[in-house]
PDB file of C-alpha atoms in Angstrom:
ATOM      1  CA  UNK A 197       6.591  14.445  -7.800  1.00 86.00           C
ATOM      2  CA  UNK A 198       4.389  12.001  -8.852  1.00 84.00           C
ATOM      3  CA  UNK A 199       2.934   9.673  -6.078  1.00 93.00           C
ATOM      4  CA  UNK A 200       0.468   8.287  -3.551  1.00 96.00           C
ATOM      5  CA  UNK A 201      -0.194   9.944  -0.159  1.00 96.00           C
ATOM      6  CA  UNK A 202      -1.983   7.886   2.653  1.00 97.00           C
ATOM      7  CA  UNK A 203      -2.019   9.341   5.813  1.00 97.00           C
ATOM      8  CA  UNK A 204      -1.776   8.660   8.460  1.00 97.00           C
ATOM      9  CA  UNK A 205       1.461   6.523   8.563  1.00 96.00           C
ATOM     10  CA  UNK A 206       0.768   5.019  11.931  1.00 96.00           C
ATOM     11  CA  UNK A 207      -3.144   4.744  13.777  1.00 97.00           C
ATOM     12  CA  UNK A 208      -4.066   3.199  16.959  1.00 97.00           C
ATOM     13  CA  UNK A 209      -7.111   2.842  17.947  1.00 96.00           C
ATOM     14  CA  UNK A 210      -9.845   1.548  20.036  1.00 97.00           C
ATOM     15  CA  UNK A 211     -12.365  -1.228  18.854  1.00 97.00           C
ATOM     16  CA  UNK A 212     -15.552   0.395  17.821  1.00 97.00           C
ATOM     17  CA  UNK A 213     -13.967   3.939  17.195  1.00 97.00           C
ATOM     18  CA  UNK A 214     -14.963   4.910  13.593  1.00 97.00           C
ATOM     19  CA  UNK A 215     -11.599   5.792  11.275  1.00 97.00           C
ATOM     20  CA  UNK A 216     -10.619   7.136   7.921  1.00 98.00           C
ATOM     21  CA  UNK A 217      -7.129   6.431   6.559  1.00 98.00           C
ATOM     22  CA  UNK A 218      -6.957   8.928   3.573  1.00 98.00           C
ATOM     23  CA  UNK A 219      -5.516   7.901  -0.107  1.00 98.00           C
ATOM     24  CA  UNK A 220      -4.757  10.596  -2.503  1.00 98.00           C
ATOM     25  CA  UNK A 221      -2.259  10.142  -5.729  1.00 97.00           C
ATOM     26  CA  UNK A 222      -1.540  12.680  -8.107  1.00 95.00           C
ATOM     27  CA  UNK A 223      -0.716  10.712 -11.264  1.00 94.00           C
ATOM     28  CA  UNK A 224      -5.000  11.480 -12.893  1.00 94.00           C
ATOM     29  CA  UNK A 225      -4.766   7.554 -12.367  1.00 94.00           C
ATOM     30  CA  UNK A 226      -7.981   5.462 -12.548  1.00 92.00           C
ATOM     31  CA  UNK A 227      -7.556   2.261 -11.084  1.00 92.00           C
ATOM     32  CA  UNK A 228      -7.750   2.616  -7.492  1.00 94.00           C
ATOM     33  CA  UNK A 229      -6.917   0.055  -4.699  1.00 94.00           C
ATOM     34  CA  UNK A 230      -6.651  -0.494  -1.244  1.00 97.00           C
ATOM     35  CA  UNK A 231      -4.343  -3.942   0.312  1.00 96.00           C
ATOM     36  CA  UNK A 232      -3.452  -5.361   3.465  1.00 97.00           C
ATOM     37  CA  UNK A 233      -0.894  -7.027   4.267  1.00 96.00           C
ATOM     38  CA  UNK A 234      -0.253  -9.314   7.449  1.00 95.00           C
ATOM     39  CA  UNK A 235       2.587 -12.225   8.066  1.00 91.00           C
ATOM     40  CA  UNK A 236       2.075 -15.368   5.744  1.00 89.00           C
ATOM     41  CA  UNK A 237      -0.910 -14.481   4.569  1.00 92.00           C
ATOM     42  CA  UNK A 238       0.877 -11.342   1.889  1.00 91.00           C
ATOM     43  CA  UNK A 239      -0.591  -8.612   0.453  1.00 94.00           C
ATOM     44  CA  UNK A 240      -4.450  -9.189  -0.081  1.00 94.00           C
ATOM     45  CA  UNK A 241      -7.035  -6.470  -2.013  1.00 93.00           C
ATOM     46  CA  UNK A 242     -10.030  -5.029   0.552  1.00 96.00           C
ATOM     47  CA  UNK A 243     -11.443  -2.959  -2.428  1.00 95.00           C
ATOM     48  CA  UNK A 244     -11.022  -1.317  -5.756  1.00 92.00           C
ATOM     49  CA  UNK A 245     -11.984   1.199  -7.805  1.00 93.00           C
ATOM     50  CA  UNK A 246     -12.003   1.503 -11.636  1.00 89.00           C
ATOM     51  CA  UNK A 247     -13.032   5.370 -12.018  1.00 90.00           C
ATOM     52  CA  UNK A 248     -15.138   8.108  -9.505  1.00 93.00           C
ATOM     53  CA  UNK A 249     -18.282   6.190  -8.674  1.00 93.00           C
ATOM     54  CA  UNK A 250     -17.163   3.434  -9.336  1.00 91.00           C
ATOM     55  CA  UNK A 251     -15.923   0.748  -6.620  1.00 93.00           C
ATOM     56  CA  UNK A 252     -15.967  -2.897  -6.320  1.00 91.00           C
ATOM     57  CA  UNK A 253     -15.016  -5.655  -3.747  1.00 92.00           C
ATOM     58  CA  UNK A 254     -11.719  -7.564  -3.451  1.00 91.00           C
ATOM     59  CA  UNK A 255     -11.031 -10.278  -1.846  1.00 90.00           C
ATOM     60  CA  UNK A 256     -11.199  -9.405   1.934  1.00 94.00           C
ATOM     61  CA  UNK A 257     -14.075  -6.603   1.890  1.00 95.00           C
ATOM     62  CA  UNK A 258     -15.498  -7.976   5.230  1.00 96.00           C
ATOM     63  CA  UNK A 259     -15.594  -4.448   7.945  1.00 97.00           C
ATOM     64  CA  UNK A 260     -14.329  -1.608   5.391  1.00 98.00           C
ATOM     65  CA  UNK A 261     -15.986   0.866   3.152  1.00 97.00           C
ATOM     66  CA  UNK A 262     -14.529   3.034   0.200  1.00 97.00           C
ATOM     67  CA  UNK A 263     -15.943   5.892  -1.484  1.00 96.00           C
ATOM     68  CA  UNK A 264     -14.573   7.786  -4.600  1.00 97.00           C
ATOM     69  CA  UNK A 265     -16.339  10.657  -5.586  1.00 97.00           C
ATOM     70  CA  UNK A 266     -13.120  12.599  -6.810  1.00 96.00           C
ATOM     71  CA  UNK A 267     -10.403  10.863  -9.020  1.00 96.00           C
ATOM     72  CA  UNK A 268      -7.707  11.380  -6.927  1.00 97.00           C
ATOM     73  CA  UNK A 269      -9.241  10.294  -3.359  1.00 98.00           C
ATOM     74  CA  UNK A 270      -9.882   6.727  -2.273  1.00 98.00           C
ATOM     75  CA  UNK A 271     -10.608   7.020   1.507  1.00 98.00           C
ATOM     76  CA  UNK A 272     -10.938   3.482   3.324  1.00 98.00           C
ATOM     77  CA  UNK A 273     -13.298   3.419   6.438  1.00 98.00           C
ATOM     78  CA  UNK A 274     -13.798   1.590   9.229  1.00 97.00           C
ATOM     79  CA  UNK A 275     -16.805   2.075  10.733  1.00 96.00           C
ATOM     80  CA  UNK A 276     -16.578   0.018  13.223  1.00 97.00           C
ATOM     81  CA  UNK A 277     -12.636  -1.525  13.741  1.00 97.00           C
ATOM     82  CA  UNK A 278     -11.715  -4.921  15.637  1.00 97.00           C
ATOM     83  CA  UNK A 279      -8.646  -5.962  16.455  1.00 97.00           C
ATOM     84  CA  UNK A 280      -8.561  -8.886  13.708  1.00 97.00           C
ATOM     85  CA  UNK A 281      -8.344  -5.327  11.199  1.00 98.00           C
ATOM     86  CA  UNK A 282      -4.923  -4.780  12.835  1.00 98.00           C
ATOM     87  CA  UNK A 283      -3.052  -4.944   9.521  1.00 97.00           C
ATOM     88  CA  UNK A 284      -0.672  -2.897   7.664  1.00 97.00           C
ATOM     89  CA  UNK A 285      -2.513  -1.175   4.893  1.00 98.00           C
ATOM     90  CA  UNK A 286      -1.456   0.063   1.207  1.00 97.00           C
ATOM     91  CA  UNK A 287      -3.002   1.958  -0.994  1.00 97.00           C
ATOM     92  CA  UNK A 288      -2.067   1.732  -5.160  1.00 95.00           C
ATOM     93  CA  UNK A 289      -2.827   3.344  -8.173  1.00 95.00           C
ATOM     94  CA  UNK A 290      -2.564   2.552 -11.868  1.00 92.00           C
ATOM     95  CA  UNK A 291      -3.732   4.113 -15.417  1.00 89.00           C
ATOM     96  CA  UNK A 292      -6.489   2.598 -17.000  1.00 68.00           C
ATOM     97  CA  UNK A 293      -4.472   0.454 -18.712  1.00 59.00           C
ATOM     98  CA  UNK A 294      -1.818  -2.406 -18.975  1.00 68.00           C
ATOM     99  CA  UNK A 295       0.348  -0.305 -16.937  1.00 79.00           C
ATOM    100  CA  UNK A 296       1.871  -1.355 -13.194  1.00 88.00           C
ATOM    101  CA  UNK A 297       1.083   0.202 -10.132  1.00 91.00           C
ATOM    102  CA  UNK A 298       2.276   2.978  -8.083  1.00 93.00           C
ATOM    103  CA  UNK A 299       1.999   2.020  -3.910  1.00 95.00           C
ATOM    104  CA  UNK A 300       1.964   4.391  -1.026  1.00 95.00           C
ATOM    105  CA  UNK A 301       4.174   4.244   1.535  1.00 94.00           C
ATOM    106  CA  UNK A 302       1.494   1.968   3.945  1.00 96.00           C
ATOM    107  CA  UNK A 303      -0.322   2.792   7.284  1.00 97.00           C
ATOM    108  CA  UNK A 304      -0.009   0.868  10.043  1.00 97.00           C
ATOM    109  CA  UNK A 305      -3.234   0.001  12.346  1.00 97.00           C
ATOM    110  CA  UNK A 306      -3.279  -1.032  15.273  1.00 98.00           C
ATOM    111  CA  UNK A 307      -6.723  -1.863  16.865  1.00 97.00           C
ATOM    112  CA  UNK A 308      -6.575  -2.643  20.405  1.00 97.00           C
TER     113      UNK A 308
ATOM    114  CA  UNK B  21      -8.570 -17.827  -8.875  1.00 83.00           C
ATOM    115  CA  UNK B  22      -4.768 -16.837  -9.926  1.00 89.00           C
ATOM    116  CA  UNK B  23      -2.483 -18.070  -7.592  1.00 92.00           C
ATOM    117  CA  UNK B  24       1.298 -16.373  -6.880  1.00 96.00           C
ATOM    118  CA  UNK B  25       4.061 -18.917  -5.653  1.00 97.00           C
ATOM    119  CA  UNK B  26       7.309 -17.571  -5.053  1.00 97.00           C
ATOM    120  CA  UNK B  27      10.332 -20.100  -4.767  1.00 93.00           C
ATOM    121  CA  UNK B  28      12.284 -19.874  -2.268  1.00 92.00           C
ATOM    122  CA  UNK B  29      10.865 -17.775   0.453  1.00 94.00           C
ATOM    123  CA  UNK B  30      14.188 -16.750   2.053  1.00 96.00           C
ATOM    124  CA  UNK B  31      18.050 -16.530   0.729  1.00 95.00           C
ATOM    125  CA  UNK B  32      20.606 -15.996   1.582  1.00 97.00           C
ATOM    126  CA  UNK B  33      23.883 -15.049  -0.304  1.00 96.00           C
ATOM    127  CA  UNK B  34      27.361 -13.613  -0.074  1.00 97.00           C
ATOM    128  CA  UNK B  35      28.119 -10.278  -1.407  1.00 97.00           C
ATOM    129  CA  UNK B  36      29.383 -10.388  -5.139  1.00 97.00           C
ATOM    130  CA  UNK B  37      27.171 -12.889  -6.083  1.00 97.00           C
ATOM    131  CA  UNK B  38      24.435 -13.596  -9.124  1.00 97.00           C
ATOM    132  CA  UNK B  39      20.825 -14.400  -8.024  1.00 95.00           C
ATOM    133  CA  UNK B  40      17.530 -15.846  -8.927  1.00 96.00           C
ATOM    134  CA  UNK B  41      14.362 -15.564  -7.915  1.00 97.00           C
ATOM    135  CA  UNK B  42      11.496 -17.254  -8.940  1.00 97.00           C
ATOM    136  CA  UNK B  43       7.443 -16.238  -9.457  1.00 98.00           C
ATOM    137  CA  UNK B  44       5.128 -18.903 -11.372  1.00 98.00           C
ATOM    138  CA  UNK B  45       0.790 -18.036 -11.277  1.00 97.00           C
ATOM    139  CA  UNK B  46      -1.558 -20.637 -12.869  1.00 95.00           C
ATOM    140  CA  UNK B  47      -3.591 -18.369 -15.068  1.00 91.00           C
ATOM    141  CA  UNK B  48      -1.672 -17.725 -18.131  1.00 90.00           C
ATOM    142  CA  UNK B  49      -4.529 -14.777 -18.931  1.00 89.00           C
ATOM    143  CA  UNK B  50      -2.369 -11.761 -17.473  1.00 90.00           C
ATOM    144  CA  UNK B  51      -1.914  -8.385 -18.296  1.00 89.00           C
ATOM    145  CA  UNK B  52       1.208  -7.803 -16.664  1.00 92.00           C
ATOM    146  CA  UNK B  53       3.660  -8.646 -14.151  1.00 95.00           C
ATOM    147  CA  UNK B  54       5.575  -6.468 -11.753  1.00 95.00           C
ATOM    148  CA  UNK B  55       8.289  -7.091  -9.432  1.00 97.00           C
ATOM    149  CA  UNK B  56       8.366  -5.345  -6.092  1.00 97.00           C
ATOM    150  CA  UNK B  57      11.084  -4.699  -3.357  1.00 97.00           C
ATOM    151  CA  UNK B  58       9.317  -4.153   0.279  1.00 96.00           C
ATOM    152  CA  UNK B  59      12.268  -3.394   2.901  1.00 94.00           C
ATOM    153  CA  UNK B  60      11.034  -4.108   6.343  1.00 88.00           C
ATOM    154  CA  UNK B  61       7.794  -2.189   7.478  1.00 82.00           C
ATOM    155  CA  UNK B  62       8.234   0.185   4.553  1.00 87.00           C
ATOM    156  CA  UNK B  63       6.206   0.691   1.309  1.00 90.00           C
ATOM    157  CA  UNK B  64       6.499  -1.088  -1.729  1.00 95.00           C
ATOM    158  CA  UNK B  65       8.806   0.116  -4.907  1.00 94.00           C
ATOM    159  CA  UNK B  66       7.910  -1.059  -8.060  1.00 94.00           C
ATOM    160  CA  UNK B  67      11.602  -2.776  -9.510  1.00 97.00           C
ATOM    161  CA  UNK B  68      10.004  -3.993 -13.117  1.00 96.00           C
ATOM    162  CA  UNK B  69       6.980  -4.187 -15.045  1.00 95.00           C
ATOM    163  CA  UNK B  70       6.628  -6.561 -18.120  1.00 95.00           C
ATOM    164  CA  UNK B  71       3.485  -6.485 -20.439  1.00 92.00           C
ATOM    165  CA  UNK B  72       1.730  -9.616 -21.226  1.00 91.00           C
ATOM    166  CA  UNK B  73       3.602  -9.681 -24.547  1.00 92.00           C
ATOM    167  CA  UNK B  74       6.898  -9.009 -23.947  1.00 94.00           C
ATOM    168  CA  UNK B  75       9.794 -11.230 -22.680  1.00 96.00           C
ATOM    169  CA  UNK B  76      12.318  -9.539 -20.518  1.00 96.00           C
ATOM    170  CA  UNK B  77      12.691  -6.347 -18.834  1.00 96.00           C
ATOM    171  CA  UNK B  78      16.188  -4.838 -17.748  1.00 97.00           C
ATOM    172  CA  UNK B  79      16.936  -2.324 -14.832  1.00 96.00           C
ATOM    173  CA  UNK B  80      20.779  -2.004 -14.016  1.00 97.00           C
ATOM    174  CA  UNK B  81      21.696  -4.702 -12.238  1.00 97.00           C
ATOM    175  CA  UNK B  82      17.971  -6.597 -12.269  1.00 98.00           C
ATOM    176  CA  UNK B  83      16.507  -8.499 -15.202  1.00 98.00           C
ATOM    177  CA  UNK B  84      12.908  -9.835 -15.107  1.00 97.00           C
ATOM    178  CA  UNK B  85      11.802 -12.228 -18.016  1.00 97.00           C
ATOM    179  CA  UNK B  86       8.259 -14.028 -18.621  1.00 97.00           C
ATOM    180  CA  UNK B  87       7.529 -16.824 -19.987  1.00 96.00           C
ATOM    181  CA  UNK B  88       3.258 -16.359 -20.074  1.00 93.00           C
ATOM    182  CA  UNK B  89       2.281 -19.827 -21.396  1.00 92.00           C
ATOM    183  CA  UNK B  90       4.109 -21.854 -18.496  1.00 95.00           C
ATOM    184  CA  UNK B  91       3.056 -18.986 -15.920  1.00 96.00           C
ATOM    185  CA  UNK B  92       6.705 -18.175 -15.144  1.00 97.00           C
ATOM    186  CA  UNK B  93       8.826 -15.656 -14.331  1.00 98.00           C
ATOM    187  CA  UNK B  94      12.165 -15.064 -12.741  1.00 97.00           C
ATOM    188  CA  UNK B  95      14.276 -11.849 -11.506  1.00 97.00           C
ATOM    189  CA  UNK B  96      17.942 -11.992 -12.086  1.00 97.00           C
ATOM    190  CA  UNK B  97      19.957  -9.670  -9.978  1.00 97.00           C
ATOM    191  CA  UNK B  98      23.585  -9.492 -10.592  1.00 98.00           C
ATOM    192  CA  UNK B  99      26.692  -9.023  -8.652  1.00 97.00           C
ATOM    193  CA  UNK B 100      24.517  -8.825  -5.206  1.00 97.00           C
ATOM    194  CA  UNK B 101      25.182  -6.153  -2.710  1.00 97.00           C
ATOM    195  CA  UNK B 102      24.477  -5.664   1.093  1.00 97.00           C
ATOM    196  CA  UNK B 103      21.740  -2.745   0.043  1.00 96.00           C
ATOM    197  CA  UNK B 104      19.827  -5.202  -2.044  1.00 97.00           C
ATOM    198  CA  UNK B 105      18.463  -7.064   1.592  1.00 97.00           C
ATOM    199  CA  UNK B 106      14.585  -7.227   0.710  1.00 97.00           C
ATOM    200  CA  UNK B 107      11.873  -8.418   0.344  1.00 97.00           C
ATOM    201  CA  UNK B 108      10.809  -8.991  -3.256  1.00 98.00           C
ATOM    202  CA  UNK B 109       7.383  -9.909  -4.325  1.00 98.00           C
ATOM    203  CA  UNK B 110       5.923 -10.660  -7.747  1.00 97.00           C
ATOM    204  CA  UNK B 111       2.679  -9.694  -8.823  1.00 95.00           C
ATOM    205  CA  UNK B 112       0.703 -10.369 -11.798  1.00 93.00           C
ATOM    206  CA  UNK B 113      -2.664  -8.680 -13.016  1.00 89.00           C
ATOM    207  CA  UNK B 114      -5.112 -11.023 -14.433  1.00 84.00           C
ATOM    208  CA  UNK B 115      -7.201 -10.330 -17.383  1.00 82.00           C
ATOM    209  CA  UNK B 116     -10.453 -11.619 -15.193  1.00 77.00           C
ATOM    210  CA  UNK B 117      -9.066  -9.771 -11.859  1.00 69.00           C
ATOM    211  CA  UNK B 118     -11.068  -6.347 -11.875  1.00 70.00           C
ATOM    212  CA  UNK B 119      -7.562  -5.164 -12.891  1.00 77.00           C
ATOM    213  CA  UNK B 120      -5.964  -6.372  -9.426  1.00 82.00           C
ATOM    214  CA  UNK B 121      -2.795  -7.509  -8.568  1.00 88.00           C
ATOM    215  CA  UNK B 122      -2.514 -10.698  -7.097  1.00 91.00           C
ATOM    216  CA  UNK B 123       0.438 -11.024  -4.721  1.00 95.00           C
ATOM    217  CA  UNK B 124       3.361 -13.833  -4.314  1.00 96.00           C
ATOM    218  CA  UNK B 125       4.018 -14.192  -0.480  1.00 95.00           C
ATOM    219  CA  UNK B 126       7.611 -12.666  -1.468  1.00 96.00           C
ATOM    220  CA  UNK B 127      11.052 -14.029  -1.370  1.00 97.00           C
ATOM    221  CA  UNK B 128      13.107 -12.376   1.671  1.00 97.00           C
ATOM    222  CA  UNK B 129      17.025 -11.772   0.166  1.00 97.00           C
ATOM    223  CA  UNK B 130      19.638 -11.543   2.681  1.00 97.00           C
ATOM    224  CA  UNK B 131      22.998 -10.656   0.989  1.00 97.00           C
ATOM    225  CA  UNK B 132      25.894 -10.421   3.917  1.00 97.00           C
ATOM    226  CA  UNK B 133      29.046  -8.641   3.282  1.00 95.00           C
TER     227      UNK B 133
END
């Protein structure tokens, strides 16, 4: 079945504590994204990424990392979480072209 | 920067009945737009996806159409049930975006029985 995988579904953590939440789709997509969304302020991108090696900024980059050094993994990192990164978090996937995007099913952080 | 409004942020209908929803952006330079349902705390399921240059896009009971030059689009769902309770959100990809969608805030449907 084609899709995208984040795990985990559900984190809490403590402030400081470095974390991965893992992406992985199995579509050979090459657009990349990660989103989080919190109440009245929607669904807003952290980072992207158009192809392995290749990753840009969105609009709310501030305390995350991304790497992609395989095409079907987009980890997101937080080195060093706050509780302002208590979000829920999507990641997405598209073809490299004027095709729509495929979501995972979200994780939800809690940083306390 | 592209901006998603979606009109009106909450409904509420009775079972049976046909619905609008409404998405305008002001950049008419888009690839595509795609509607979304979001059910509470879940992921989101892509509903519709029209290209830049087409018009309308049916599913079933759902219709989306675009009209790119006024930076419009609506999502017509028909004969409302109980199971279509959602959220729905619009997004659009912008030709200068890095390829990213840019979000609506959503329109949450209540249909009762």
């Amino acid at each position: 079945e084609a899709q995208v995988t984040q795990n985990p579904r559900y984190l809490i953590t403590v402030t400081g504590k470095k974390l991965t939440v893992t992406c992985s789709q199995n579509m050979n997509h090459e657009y990349m994204s990660w989103y989080r969304q919190d109440p009245g302020l929607g669904l807003r991108q952290i980072y992207y990424s158009m192809n392995v090696e290749v990753t840009d900024k969105g609009d709310v980059p501030e305390g995350y990392k991304v790497s992609r050094k395989e095409k079907r993994n987009f980890p997101l990192i937080l080195e060093s979480p706050s509780p302002n990164q208590t979000s829920l978090y999507f990641c997405a996937s598209s073809p490299a072209s004027v095709n729509g995007y495929t979501f995972g099913s979200g994780t939800r952080l809690t940083v306390v | 920067k592209q901006e998603v409004t979606q009109i009106p942020a909450a409904l509420s209908v009775p079972e049976g009945e046909n619905l609008v929803l409404n998405c305008s952006f002001t950049d008419s330079a888009i690839y595509n737009l795609q509607w979304f349902r979001q059910d509470p705390g879940k992921g989101l399921t892509s509903l519709l996806l029209i290209q830049s240059s087409q018009r309308e896009q049916t599913s079933g009971r759902l219709n989306a159409s675009l009209d790119k030059s006024s930076g419009r689009s609506t999502l017509y769902i028909a004969a409302s049930q109980p199971g279509d309770s959602a959220t729905y959100l619009c997004a659009v990809v912008g030709t200068a975006s890095g390829y990213a969608l840019n979000f609506g805030k959503g329109t949450s449907l209540l249909v009762t029985p």
